[in-house]
Amino acid sequence: MNNNAELFNFDRDELKKSKCNLLIGTDEAGRGPAVGPVFAAAVCFKEVNEELIKELSKLNDSKKISEKTRLALYPAIKEHAVYSIQMVDEKMIDRINILNSTFEAMKNACMDVVRQVITTCIVLVDGNHKIKGYEFPQKSIIKGDAKSASIAAASILAKVERDNYMIELDKEFPQYAWKSNKGYLSAEHIEAIKKFGVTKYHRKSFVRNILDNAKIEQQTLF
């Protein structure tokens, strides 16, 4: 059995145990970067068959596949799933912290899918935390993006969506090289912050160890 089939079998088994009608997988992208929103996606494959498994034969954790593969899987996942992609921006991240912002994005994505499928769903959440404030059935799955087809698919949608967003932001502030570093604090990115200051897209809570609070407030680029 190939790894791809095992991912779908994992979801099938979790759905049976849950006694719900459908299964949703959710994952995030962008918890670590110092720029821009955190994204979360929720994915529900309503019908799983051999054709779907074959078409998504390279499905895996988004971090374990190439950008080219992610971009190829992105439209295929959308075509075969009920899905939602949500984000929480950098201002909210600074206000309520990154973990709570991640929960908020996941909750919004899952609720959007539930509204679309209109039935009882079990949500598989990547990681060791359940979604705070989500009142329907859910289960946290450690390393879920390497075990569950739905979580792996959600990780790809969230990753591609966020990468595309950062490429657009790079056009506005090319000096920070967000097109390549995607907002992570690479050496190049840190040097740019020290030289040019922070932008309106930076998470101020993430860059306080680079610039002191006074400089952050004075040097923000609009």
Short mmCIF file of N, CA, C and O in Angstrom, two decimals, residues 72-164:
data_model
loop_
_atom_site.label_atom_id
_atom_site.label_comp_id
_atom_site.label_asym_id
_atom_site.label_seq_id
_atom_site.Cartn_x
_atom_site.Cartn_y
_atom_site.Cartn_z
N ALA A 72 0.87 22.01 -8.01
CA ALA A 72 0.09 21.08 -8.85
C ALA A 72 -1.09 20.50 -8.07
O ALA A 72 -2.18 20.31 -8.62
N LEU A 73 -0.87 20.21 -6.79
CA LEU A 73 -1.93 19.63 -5.96
C LEU A 73 -3.00 20.65 -5.56
O LEU A 73 -4.16 20.29 -5.35
N TYR A 74 -2.60 21.90 -5.45
CA TYR A 74 -3.48 22.97 -4.97
C TYR A 74 -4.83 23.02 -5.71
O TYR A 74 -5.89 22.93 -5.07
N PRO A 75 -4.86 23.12 -7.05
CA PRO A 75 -6.16 23.15 -7.74
C PRO A 75 -6.89 21.82 -7.70
O PRO A 75 -8.13 21.79 -7.69
N ALA A 76 -6.14 20.72 -7.67
CA ALA A 76 -6.78 19.40 -7.63
C ALA A 76 -7.51 19.19 -6.32
O ALA A 76 -8.63 18.64 -6.29
N ILE A 77 -6.91 19.62 -5.22
CA ILE A 77 -7.57 19.51 -3.91
C ILE A 77 -8.84 20.35 -3.92
O ILE A 77 -9.91 19.89 -3.48
N LYS A 78 -8.74 21.57 -4.42
CA LYS A 78 -9.91 22.44 -4.46
C LYS A 78 -11.04 21.84 -5.29
O LYS A 78 -12.23 21.97 -4.95
N GLU A 79 -10.68 21.18 -6.37
CA GLU A 79 -11.68 20.60 -7.26
C GLU A 79 -12.46 19.47 -6.59
O GLU A 79 -13.66 19.30 -6.84
N HIS A 80 -11.79 18.71 -5.74
CA HIS A 80 -12.39 17.49 -5.19
C HIS A 80 -12.84 17.61 -3.74
O HIS A 80 -13.27 16.62 -3.16
N ALA A 81 -12.73 18.80 -3.16
CA ALA A 81 -13.05 18.93 -1.74
C ALA A 81 -13.96 20.12 -1.48
O ALA A 81 -14.03 21.06 -2.28
N VAL A 82 -14.66 20.04 -0.37
CA VAL A 82 -15.28 21.24 0.20
C VAL A 82 -14.20 21.83 1.10
O VAL A 82 -13.65 21.13 1.95
N TYR A 83 -13.89 23.09 0.91
CA TYR A 83 -12.74 23.65 1.62
C TYR A 83 -13.00 25.11 2.00
O TYR A 83 -13.91 25.78 1.49
N SER A 84 -12.17 25.58 2.90
CA SER A 84 -12.17 27.00 3.26
C SER A 84 -10.76 27.38 3.67
O SER A 84 -10.06 26.59 4.31
N ILE A 85 -10.36 28.58 3.28
CA ILE A 85 -9.05 29.12 3.67
C ILE A 85 -9.30 30.46 4.35
O ILE A 85 -9.92 31.35 3.76
N GLN A 86 -8.84 30.59 5.58
CA GLN A 86 -9.06 31.79 6.36
C GLN A 86 -7.73 32.32 6.88
O GLN A 86 -6.76 31.58 6.98
N MET A 87 -7.72 33.61 7.22
CA MET A 87 -6.49 34.17 7.78
C MET A 87 -6.82 35.11 8.93
O MET A 87 -7.92 35.65 9.02
N VAL A 88 -5.84 35.29 9.82
CA VAL A 88 -5.91 36.28 10.89
C VAL A 88 -4.69 37.16 10.73
O VAL A 88 -3.56 36.66 10.66
N ASP A 89 -4.90 38.48 10.64
CA ASP A 89 -3.81 39.37 10.26
C ASP A 89 -2.84 39.66 11.40
O ASP A 89 -3.05 39.28 12.55
N GLU A 90 -1.76 40.35 11.02
CA GLU A 90 -0.67 40.61 11.96
C GLU A 90 -1.09 41.49 13.14
O GLU A 90 -0.57 41.34 14.25
N LYS A 91 -2.05 42.36 12.93
CA LYS A 91 -2.51 43.21 14.03
C LYS A 91 -3.21 42.38 15.10
O LYS A 91 -3.01 42.58 16.30
N MET A 92 -4.03 41.45 14.66
CA MET A 92 -4.70 40.56 15.61
C MET A 92 -3.70 39.63 16.29
O MET A 92 -3.82 39.34 17.48
N ILE A 93 -2.71 39.18 15.54
CA ILE A 93 -1.67 38.33 16.12
C ILE A 93 -0.97 39.05 17.26
O ILE A 93 -0.74 38.49 18.34
N ASP A 94 -0.63 40.32 17.05
CA ASP A 94 0.00 41.11 18.10
C ASP A 94 -0.93 41.31 19.30
O ASP A 94 -0.47 41.43 20.43
N ARG A 95 -2.22 41.33 19.02
CA ARG A 95 -3.18 41.61 20.08
C ARG A 95 -3.51 40.37 20.92
O ARG A 95 -3.60 40.46 22.14
N ILE A 96 -3.69 39.22 20.27
CA ILE A 96 -4.16 38.05 21.02
C ILE A 96 -3.14 36.90 21.04
O ILE A 96 -3.42 35.86 21.61
N ASN A 97 -2.01 37.05 20.44
CA ASN A 97 -0.88 36.12 20.31
C ASN A 97 -1.09 35.12 19.17
O ASN A 97 -2.21 34.92 18.69
N ILE A 98 -0.01 34.49 18.76
CA ILE A 98 -0.04 33.66 17.56
C ILE A 98 -0.84 32.38 17.77
O ILE A 98 -1.54 31.92 16.85
N LEU A 99 -0.78 31.77 18.95
CA LEU A 99 -1.54 30.54 19.17
C LEU A 99 -3.03 30.79 19.08
O LEU A 99 -3.76 30.06 18.39
N ASN A 100 -3.50 31.82 19.77
CA ASN A 100 -4.93 32.13 19.72
C ASN A 100 -5.37 32.55 18.32
O ASN A 100 -6.49 32.26 17.89
N SER A 101 -4.49 33.23 17.60
CA SER A 101 -4.79 33.62 16.23
C SER A 101 -4.91 32.40 15.32
O SER A 101 -5.78 32.34 14.44
N THR A 102 -4.05 31.42 15.56
CA THR A 102 -4.12 30.18 14.79
C THR A 102 -5.43 29.46 15.06
O THR A 102 -6.10 28.98 14.13
N PHE A 103 -5.82 29.38 16.33
CA PHE A 103 -7.11 28.77 16.68
C PHE A 103 -8.26 29.50 15.97
O PHE A 103 -9.19 28.87 15.47
N GLU A 104 -8.19 30.82 15.96
CA GLU A 104 -9.27 31.61 15.34
C GLU A 104 -9.37 31.32 13.85
O GLU A 104 -10.49 31.14 13.31
N ALA A 105 -8.24 31.27 13.17
CA ALA A 105 -8.25 30.98 11.73
C ALA A 105 -8.77 29.58 11.47
O ALA A 105 -9.58 29.35 10.55
N MET A 106 -8.33 28.60 12.26
CA MET A 106 -8.80 27.22 12.10
C MET A 106 -10.29 27.12 12.36
O MET A 106 -11.03 26.46 11.61
N LYS A 107 -10.74 27.74 13.44
CA LYS A 107 -12.16 27.70 13.79
C LYS A 107 -13.01 28.27 12.66
O LYS A 107 -14.03 27.67 12.27
N ASN A 108 -12.59 29.41 12.13
CA ASN A 108 -13.36 30.05 11.05
C ASN A 108 -13.39 29.18 9.80
O ASN A 108 -14.43 29.08 9.12
N ALA A 109 -12.25 28.54 9.48
CA ALA A 109 -12.20 27.67 8.30
C ALA A 109 -13.10 26.45 8.48
O ALA A 109 -13.86 26.08 7.58
N CYS A 110 -13.02 25.83 9.66
CA CYS A 110 -13.84 24.64 9.91
C CYS A 110 -15.33 24.97 9.92
O CYS A 110 -16.15 24.23 9.35
N MET A 111 -15.69 26.07 10.56
CA MET A 111 -17.10 26.46 10.60
C MET A 111 -17.62 26.75 9.20
O MET A 111 -18.78 26.45 8.88
N ASP A 112 -16.79 27.33 8.34
CA ASP A 112 -17.20 27.61 6.97
C ASP A 112 -17.49 26.32 6.22
O ASP A 112 -18.48 26.22 5.48
N VAL A 113 -16.64 25.30 6.41
CA VAL A 113 -16.88 24.02 5.75
C VAL A 113 -18.14 23.35 6.30
O VAL A 113 -18.95 22.81 5.55
N VAL A 114 -18.31 23.39 7.62
CA VAL A 114 -19.51 22.80 8.23
C VAL A 114 -20.78 23.43 7.66
O VAL A 114 -21.77 22.75 7.37
N ARG A 115 -20.74 24.74 7.47
CA ARG A 115 -21.91 25.43 6.90
C ARG A 115 -22.18 24.98 5.47
O ARG A 115 -23.33 24.95 5.02
N GLN A 116 -21.12 24.61 4.77
CA GLN A 116 -21.29 24.17 3.37
C GLN A 116 -21.82 22.74 3.27
O GLN A 116 -22.64 22.44 2.40
N VAL A 117 -21.35 21.85 4.13
CA VAL A 117 -21.75 20.45 4.01
C VAL A 117 -23.03 20.13 4.78
O VAL A 117 -23.70 19.14 4.51
N ILE A 118 -23.37 20.95 5.75
CA ILE A 118 -24.63 20.85 6.51
C ILE A 118 -24.86 19.45 7.07
O ILE A 118 -25.90 18.82 6.82
N THR A 119 -23.88 18.93 7.81
CA THR A 119 -24.03 17.63 8.46
C THR A 119 -23.03 17.55 9.60
O THR A 119 -22.21 18.45 9.78
N THR A 120 -23.11 16.48 10.38
CA THR A 120 -22.17 16.33 11.50
C THR A 120 -20.79 15.94 10.98
O THR A 120 -20.66 15.03 10.16
N CYS A 121 -19.78 16.61 11.47
CA CYS A 121 -18.41 16.39 11.02
C CYS A 121 -17.48 16.23 12.21
O CYS A 121 -17.63 16.91 13.23
N ILE A 122 -16.50 15.36 12.08
CA ILE A 122 -15.39 15.30 13.01
C ILE A 122 -14.24 16.08 12.40
O ILE A 122 -13.94 15.91 11.22
N VAL A 123 -13.62 16.95 13.17
CA VAL A 123 -12.48 17.73 12.69
C VAL A 123 -11.20 17.13 13.24
O VAL A 123 -11.07 16.93 14.46
N LEU A 124 -10.27 16.80 12.37
CA LEU A 124 -8.93 16.39 12.77
C LEU A 124 -8.02 17.60 12.70
O LEU A 124 -7.91 18.23 11.65
N VAL A 125 -7.41 17.93 13.83
CA VAL A 125 -6.59 19.13 13.95
C VAL A 125 -5.13 18.73 14.01
O VAL A 125 -4.73 17.91 14.86
N ASP A 126 -4.31 19.29 13.15
CA ASP A 126 -2.89 18.98 13.19
C ASP A 126 -2.28 19.53 14.48
O ASP A 126 -2.49 20.68 14.86
N GLY A 127 -1.48 18.70 15.16
CA GLY A 127 -0.78 19.15 16.36
C GLY A 127 -1.33 18.51 17.62
O GLY A 127 -2.07 17.53 17.58
N ASN A 128 -0.95 19.08 18.76
CA ASN A 128 -1.35 18.51 20.05
C ASN A 128 -2.37 19.36 20.79
O ASN A 128 -2.59 19.17 21.99
N HIS A 129 -2.96 20.34 20.10
CA HIS A 129 -3.98 21.19 20.71
C HIS A 129 -5.29 21.07 19.94
O HIS A 129 -5.30 21.01 18.71
N LYS A 130 -6.39 21.04 20.67
CA LYS A 130 -7.69 21.18 20.03
C LYS A 130 -7.95 22.67 19.80
O LYS A 130 -7.33 23.53 20.43
N ILE A 131 -8.88 22.97 18.90
CA ILE A 131 -9.19 24.36 18.56
C ILE A 131 -10.00 25.00 19.69
O ILE A 131 -11.10 24.54 20.01
N LYS A 132 -9.46 26.03 20.27
CA LYS A 132 -10.15 26.73 21.34
C LYS A 132 -11.41 27.40 20.80
O LYS A 132 -11.37 28.08 19.78
N GLY A 133 -12.52 27.19 21.48
CA GLY A 133 -13.76 27.84 21.09
C GLY A 133 -14.55 27.12 20.02
O GLY A 133 -15.62 27.59 19.62
N TYR A 134 -14.04 25.97 19.55
CA TYR A 134 -14.78 25.20 18.54
C TYR A 134 -15.63 24.16 19.26
O TYR A 134 -15.11 23.30 19.97
N GLU A 135 -16.95 24.22 19.10
CA GLU A 135 -17.87 23.47 19.94
C GLU A 135 -18.31 22.14 19.36
O GLU A 135 -19.07 21.40 20.00
N PHE A 136 -17.85 21.80 18.15
CA PHE A 136 -18.26 20.55 17.52
C PHE A 136 -17.18 19.49 17.71
O PHE A 136 -16.08 19.79 18.19
N PRO A 137 -17.44 18.23 17.34
CA PRO A 137 -16.46 17.16 17.56
C PRO A 137 -15.12 17.46 16.89
O PRO A 137 -15.07 17.89 15.73
N GLN A 138 -14.05 17.23 17.63
CA GLN A 138 -12.71 17.45 17.10
C GLN A 138 -11.73 16.53 17.81
O GLN A 138 -11.96 16.08 18.93
N LYS A 139 -10.60 16.29 17.15
CA LYS A 139 -9.55 15.45 17.70
C LYS A 139 -8.21 15.97 17.22
O LYS A 139 -8.04 16.23 16.02
N SER A 140 -7.27 16.17 18.12
CA SER A 140 -5.94 16.63 17.73
C SER A 140 -5.10 15.42 17.33
O SER A 140 -5.17 14.36 17.97
N ILE A 141 -4.33 15.59 16.26
CA ILE A 141 -3.49 14.50 15.72
C ILE A 141 -2.06 15.00 15.63
O ILE A 141 -1.75 15.87 14.79
N ILE A 142 -1.18 14.50 16.47
CA ILE A 142 0.22 14.90 16.41
C ILE A 142 0.83 14.43 15.09
O ILE A 142 0.64 13.27 14.70
N LYS A 143 1.51 15.34 14.41
CA LYS A 143 2.06 15.07 13.07
C LYS A 143 0.97 14.61 12.12
O LYS A 143 1.19 13.76 11.25
N GLY A 144 -0.20 15.21 12.28
CA GLY A 144 -1.35 14.82 11.48
C GLY A 144 -1.17 15.05 9.99
O GLY A 144 -1.76 14.34 9.18
N ASP A 145 -0.34 16.05 9.63
CA ASP A 145 -0.16 16.32 8.20
C ASP A 145 0.61 15.21 7.49
O ASP A 145 0.66 15.17 6.27
N ALA A 146 1.21 14.29 8.26
CA ALA A 146 1.89 13.14 7.67
C ALA A 146 1.07 11.86 7.82
O ALA A 146 1.48 10.80 7.37
N LYS A 147 -0.12 11.97 8.46
CA LYS A 147 -0.96 10.79 8.72
C LYS A 147 -2.31 10.85 8.01
O LYS A 147 -2.84 9.82 7.61
N SER A 148 -2.88 12.05 7.92
CA SER A 148 -4.24 12.23 7.43
C SER A 148 -4.26 12.91 6.07
O SER A 148 -3.61 13.95 5.88
N ALA A 149 -5.02 12.36 5.14
CA ALA A 149 -5.13 12.97 3.81
C ALA A 149 -5.75 14.35 3.91
O ALA A 149 -5.31 15.29 3.23
N SER A 150 -6.77 14.50 4.73
CA SER A 150 -7.47 15.79 4.83
C SER A 150 -6.60 16.86 5.47
O SER A 150 -6.60 18.01 5.04
N ILE A 151 -5.83 16.48 6.50
CA ILE A 151 -4.92 17.45 7.12
C ILE A 151 -3.81 17.80 6.15
O ILE A 151 -3.44 18.98 6.02
N ALA A 152 -3.26 16.80 5.46
CA ALA A 152 -2.20 17.07 4.48
C ALA A 152 -2.70 18.02 3.40
O ALA A 152 -2.00 18.96 3.00
N ALA A 153 -3.92 17.80 2.93
CA ALA A 153 -4.51 18.67 1.91
C ALA A 153 -4.68 20.08 2.45
O ALA A 153 -4.41 21.08 1.76
N ALA A 154 -5.14 20.19 3.69
CA ALA A 154 -5.31 21.51 4.30
C ALA A 154 -3.97 22.22 4.44
O ALA A 154 -3.86 23.44 4.23
N SER A 155 -2.93 21.46 4.78
CA SER A 155 -1.60 22.08 4.93
C SER A 155 -1.12 22.65 3.60
O SER A 155 -0.48 23.71 3.57
N ILE A 156 -1.45 21.98 2.50
CA ILE A 156 -1.05 22.46 1.18
C ILE A 156 -1.82 23.72 0.80
O ILE A 156 -1.23 24.70 0.33
N LEU A 157 -3.13 23.71 1.01
CA LEU A 157 -3.91 24.91 0.67
C LEU A 157 -3.45 26.11 1.48
O LEU A 157 -3.29 27.21 0.93
N ALA A 158 -3.23 25.92 2.77
CA ALA A 158 -2.80 27.03 3.62
C ALA A 158 -1.41 27.53 3.21
O ALA A 158 -1.17 28.75 3.15
N LYS A 159 -0.51 26.61 2.93
CA LYS A 159 0.86 26.97 2.56
C LYS A 159 0.90 27.73 1.24
O LYS A 159 1.56 28.78 1.13
N VAL A 160 0.23 27.22 0.23
CA VAL A 160 0.24 27.87 -1.08
C VAL A 160 -0.42 29.25 -1.00
O VAL A 160 0.09 30.22 -1.56
N GLU A 161 -1.53 29.31 -0.30
CA GLU A 161 -2.24 30.59 -0.17
C GLU A 161 -1.36 31.63 0.51
O GLU A 161 -1.29 32.79 0.08
N ARG A 162 -0.68 31.23 1.58
CA ARG A 162 0.17 32.18 2.30
C ARG A 162 1.39 32.57 1.47
O ARG A 162 1.78 33.73 1.44
N ASP A 163 2.00 31.61 0.80
CA ASP A 163 3.16 31.93 -0.04
C ASP A 163 2.77 32.93 -1.12
O ASP A 163 3.52 33.88 -1.40
N ASN A 164 1.63 32.73 -1.75
CA ASN A 164 1.17 33.67 -2.78
C ASN A 164 0.94 35.06 -2.20
O ASN A 164 1.24 36.08 -2.83
#
